[in-house]
CSV table of C-alpha atoms in Angstrom, one decimal:
chain,number,residue,atom,x,y,z
F,15,MET,CA,118.8,50.4,-66.2
F,16,HIS,CA,115.8,50.5,-68.5
F,17,GLY,CA,114.8,54.2,-68.8
F,18,PRO,CA,112.7,55.9,-71.4
F,19,ALA,CA,112.8,54.2,-74.8
F,20,LEU,CA,114.4,57.1,-76.7
F,21,SER,CA,117.2,57.6,-74.1
F,22,GLY,CA,117.8,53.9,-74.0
F,23,TRP,CA,118.3,53.7,-77.8
F,24,LEU,CA,120.6,56.7,-77.8
F,25,LEU,CA,122.7,55.3,-74.9
F,26,MET,CA,122.8,51.8,-76.5
F,27,LEU,CA,124.0,53.2,-79.9
F,28,LEU,CA,126.4,55.7,-78.3
F,29,CYS,CA,128.1,53.1,-76.1
F,30,GLY,CA,128.1,50.5,-78.7
F,31,GLY,CA,129.8,52.8,-81.2
F,32,THR,CA,132.3,53.9,-78.6
F,33,GLY,CA,133.1,50.3,-77.8
F,34,ALA,CA,133.6,49.5,-81.5
F,35,TYR,CA,136.0,52.4,-81.9
F,36,CYS,CA,137.9,51.2,-78.8
F,37,LEU,CA,138.3,47.8,-80.5
F,38,LEU,CA,139.8,49.6,-83.4
F,39,ARG,CA,142.2,51.3,-81.0
F,40,ALA,CA,143.1,48.0,-79.5
F,41,ARG,CA,144.1,46.7,-82.9
F,42,SER,CA,145.8,49.7,-84.5
F,43,GLY,CA,146.5,52.2,-81.7
F,44,PRO,CA,149.8,52.8,-79.9
F,45,THR,CA,151.1,49.5,-78.4
F,46,GLY,CA,151.2,50.9,-74.8
F,47,GLU,CA,147.5,51.9,-74.9
F,48,ARG,CA,146.0,48.7,-76.4
F,49,GLY,CA,145.3,47.1,-73.0
F,50,ALA,CA,143.4,50.2,-71.9
F,51,ALA,CA,141.6,50.3,-75.2
F,52,ARG,CA,140.4,46.7,-74.7
F,53,ALA,CA,139.2,47.5,-71.2
F,54,GLU,CA,137.3,50.5,-72.6
F,55,ALA,CA,135.8,48.4,-75.3
F,56,VAL,CA,134.5,45.9,-72.7
F,57,MET,CA,133.1,48.9,-70.7
F,58,GLY,CA,131.4,50.4,-73.8
F,59,PHE,CA,129.7,47.1,-74.9
F,60,GLY,CA,128.7,46.4,-71.3
F,61,MET,CA,127.1,49.8,-70.9
F,62,ALA,CA,125.4,49.3,-74.3
F,63,ALA,CA,123.9,46.0,-73.2
F,64,MET,CA,122.8,47.6,-69.9
F,65,ALA,CA,121.0,50.4,-71.7
F,66,VAL,CA,119.1,48.2,-74.1
F,67,PRO,CA,115.4,49.4,-74.2
F,68,ALA,CA,113.0,47.0,-72.5
F,69,ALA,CA,110.9,47.1,-75.6
F,70,LEU,CA,113.7,45.6,-77.6
F,71,PHE,CA,115.1,43.0,-75.2
F,72,THR,CA,114.9,42.3,-71.5
F,73,LEU,CA,118.1,41.1,-69.8
F,74,PRO,CA,117.8,37.8,-67.9
F,75,ASP,CA,117.4,38.2,-64.2
F,76,GLY,CA,120.8,36.7,-63.5
F,77,MET,CA,122.6,39.0,-65.9
F,78,TRP,CA,123.6,41.2,-63.0
F,79,VAL,CA,125.9,38.4,-61.7
F,80,VAL,CA,127.8,38.3,-65.0
F,81,TYR,CA,128.3,42.1,-64.8
F,82,VAL,CA,129.6,41.8,-61.2
F,83,VAL,CA,132.1,39.0,-62.2
F,84,VAL,CA,133.3,40.8,-65.4
F,85,PHE,CA,133.6,44.3,-64.0
F,86,GLY,CA,134.7,43.1,-60.6
F,87,GLY,CA,137.7,41.4,-62.4
F,88,ALA,CA,138.2,44.6,-64.4
F,89,ALA,CA,138.3,46.6,-61.2
F,90,ALA,CA,140.8,44.3,-59.6
F,91,ARG,CA,143.1,44.6,-62.7
F,92,ALA,CA,142.7,48.4,-62.7
F,93,LEU,CA,143.6,48.5,-59.0
F,94,VAL,CA,146.8,46.6,-59.7
F,95,GLY,CA,147.7,48.9,-62.6
F,96,ALA,CA,146.7,52.1,-60.7
F,97,ARG,CA,150.2,52.3,-59.2
F,98,ARG,CA,151.6,52.9,-62.7
F,99,GLY,CA,149.3,55.9,-63.2
F,100,GLY,CA,147.7,56.5,-66.6
F,101,HIS,CA,144.0,55.9,-66.9
F,102,HIS,CA,144.0,52.9,-64.5
F,103,LEU,CA,142.4,54.9,-61.7
F,104,HIS,CA,139.6,56.1,-63.9
F,105,HIS,CA,139.1,52.5,-65.2
F,106,LEU,CA,138.9,51.4,-61.5
F,107,VAL,CA,136.1,54.0,-60.8
F,108,GLY,CA,134.3,53.1,-64.0
F,109,SER,CA,134.4,49.4,-63.3
F,110,LEU,CA,133.2,49.8,-59.7
F,111,ALA,CA,130.4,52.0,-61.0
F,112,MET,CA,129.4,49.2,-63.4
F,113,VAL,CA,129.4,46.7,-60.4
F,114,TYR,CA,127.3,49.1,-58.4
F,115,MET,CA,124.7,49.5,-61.2
F,116,ALA,CA,124.7,45.8,-61.8
F,117,VAL,CA,123.9,45.1,-58.1
F,118,ALA,CA,121.2,47.9,-58.3
F,119,MET,CA,119.5,46.0,-61.2
F,120,ALA,CA,119.4,42.7,-59.3
F,121,PRO,CA,115.8,41.4,-58.7
F,122,GLY,CA,114.4,43.0,-55.5
F,123,ALA,CA,117.3,45.4,-55.1
F,124,GLY,CA,115.0,48.5,-55.1
F,125,GLN,CA,112.0,47.1,-53.2
F,126,VAL,CA,112.5,48.1,-49.6
F,127,VAL,CA,115.3,49.6,-47.4
F,128,HIS,CA,115.2,49.8,-43.7
F,129,GLY,CA,115.3,53.3,-42.2
F,130,ALA,CA,117.4,54.3,-39.3
F,131,HIS,CA,114.6,53.5,-36.9
F,132,GLY,CA,113.3,50.3,-38.5
F,133,ALA,CA,110.8,52.1,-40.8
F,134,HIS,CA,110.5,50.8,-44.3
F,135,THR,CA,111.3,53.4,-47.0
F,136,ALA,CA,111.3,53.1,-50.8
F,137,ALA,CA,114.8,53.1,-52.2
F,138,GLY,CA,113.8,53.9,-55.8
F,139,THR,CA,113.1,51.7,-58.8
F,140,ALA,CA,116.7,50.6,-59.3
F,141,GLY,CA,117.9,50.2,-55.7
F,142,GLY,CA,120.6,52.8,-55.7
F,143,ILE,CA,122.1,54.3,-52.6
F,144,PRO,CA,121.6,58.1,-52.9
F,145,LEU,CA,124.9,59.1,-51.2
F,146,LEU,CA,127.0,56.7,-53.3
F,147,THR,CA,125.1,57.6,-56.5
F,148,GLY,CA,125.6,61.3,-55.8
F,149,ALA,CA,129.4,60.8,-55.4
F,150,LEU,CA,129.6,58.9,-58.6
F,151,LEU,CA,127.6,61.5,-60.4
F,152,ALA,CA,129.9,64.2,-59.2
F,153,TYR,CA,133.0,62.2,-60.2
F,154,PHE,CA,131.8,61.6,-63.8
F,155,ALA,CA,130.5,65.1,-64.2
F,156,LEU,CA,133.9,66.5,-63.2
F,157,TYR,CA,135.6,64.0,-65.4
F,158,VAL,CA,133.6,65.0,-68.5
F,159,LEU,CA,134.1,68.7,-67.8
F,160,GLY,CA,137.8,68.1,-67.2
F,161,THR,CA,138.3,66.3,-70.5
F,162,ALA,CA,136.2,68.8,-72.6
F,163,GLY,CA,139.0,71.3,-73.0
F,164,ARG,CA,141.4,68.5,-74.2
F,165,LEU,CA,139.2,67.4,-77.0
F,166,ILE,CA,140.6,70.0,-79.4
F,167,PRO,CA,143.4,68.2,-81.4
F,168,VAL,CA,146.9,69.5,-80.7
F,169,ASP,CA,147.5,69.9,-84.4
F,170,ALA,CA,144.4,72.1,-84.8
F,171,VAL,CA,145.7,74.3,-82.0
F,172,ALA,CA,149.1,74.6,-83.7
F,173,ALA,CA,147.4,75.4,-87.0
F,174,GLY,CA,145.5,78.2,-85.3
F,175,GLY,CA,148.9,79.6,-84.2
F,176,GLY,CA,150.1,79.7,-87.8
F,177,SER,CA,151.9,76.4,-88.1
F,178,GLY,CA,150.0,74.8,-91.0
F,179,ASP,CA,152.8,72.2,-91.6
F,180,ARG,CA,152.2,70.6,-88.2
F,181,ALA,CA,148.4,70.6,-88.8
F,182,SER,CA,148.8,68.8,-92.2
F,183,GLY,CA,151.1,66.3,-90.6
F,184,GLY,CA,148.3,64.9,-88.5
F,185,ALA,CA,146.4,63.8,-91.6
F,186,GLY,CA,148.4,60.6,-91.8
F,187,ILE,CA,147.7,59.4,-88.3
F,188,ALA,CA,145.6,56.2,-88.2
F,189,TRP,CA,142.1,56.6,-86.9
F,190,GLY,CA,142.9,54.1,-84.1
F,191,ALA,CA,145.9,56.1,-83.0
F,192,ARG,CA,144.4,59.6,-82.8
F,193,PRO,CA,144.7,60.8,-79.2
F,194,GLU,CA,141.8,63.3,-79.5
F,195,LEU,CA,139.5,60.5,-80.5
F,196,ALA,CA,140.6,58.3,-77.6
F,197,MET,CA,139.9,61.3,-75.3
F,198,ALA,CA,136.5,61.8,-77.0
F,199,CYS,CA,135.6,58.1,-76.4
F,200,ARG,CA,136.5,58.4,-72.7
F,201,SER,CA,134.5,61.6,-72.4
F,202,THR,CA,131.5,60.0,-74.2
F,203,MET,CA,131.5,57.0,-71.9
F,204,GLY,CA,131.8,59.3,-68.9
F,205,LEU,CA,128.8,61.2,-70.1
F,206,ALA,CA,126.9,58.0,-70.7
F,207,MET,CA,127.8,56.7,-67.2
F,208,PHE,CA,126.5,59.9,-65.8
F,209,ALA,CA,123.2,59.5,-67.6
F,210,MET,CA,122.8,55.9,-66.5
F,211,LEU,CA,123.5,56.7,-62.9
F,212,LEU,CA,120.7,59.3,-63.1
F,213,THR,CA,118.2,56.4,-63.4
F,214,LEU,CA,119.1,55.0,-60.0
């Protein structure tokens, strides 16, 4: 996943900061959302580690196995919870995308792919499958666009309509319990996932 140094630094800091906020949500957020916040924290820190610039640190060759185990387990858990709705389905797609990128970063994954008639064709530096990569890119692009309109706090919308009391009432909400920040974190990780998939 090592791309240009600047983009790697930005992704690492962005995902690390998002993961840190998700830990705060897991501690002080609404009780019913703390499990999802913990899963998002793991996702954020995992993406930050995957985006570390090669000039700073090179992940061990076997690190992709750790990613497959951790996020394969997260995907299985999200699959079980998907029947209850909520964000489980999105967590499932995100976890599977992490597994996919981990496999793509395995040594030798991007060397050679056999064409339909036995010809050898280059698969790209990270070993991604174009059709699958494109589907994931489309999903995360639509997800980010879909959440963009929901990033405006509900209280701010109410204030714009003349209800200043409701707007001032939101000032006492703990940082870990603010729904607009939780949505911003999910949107940020979706955008970061899109950027990382572009390197495949």
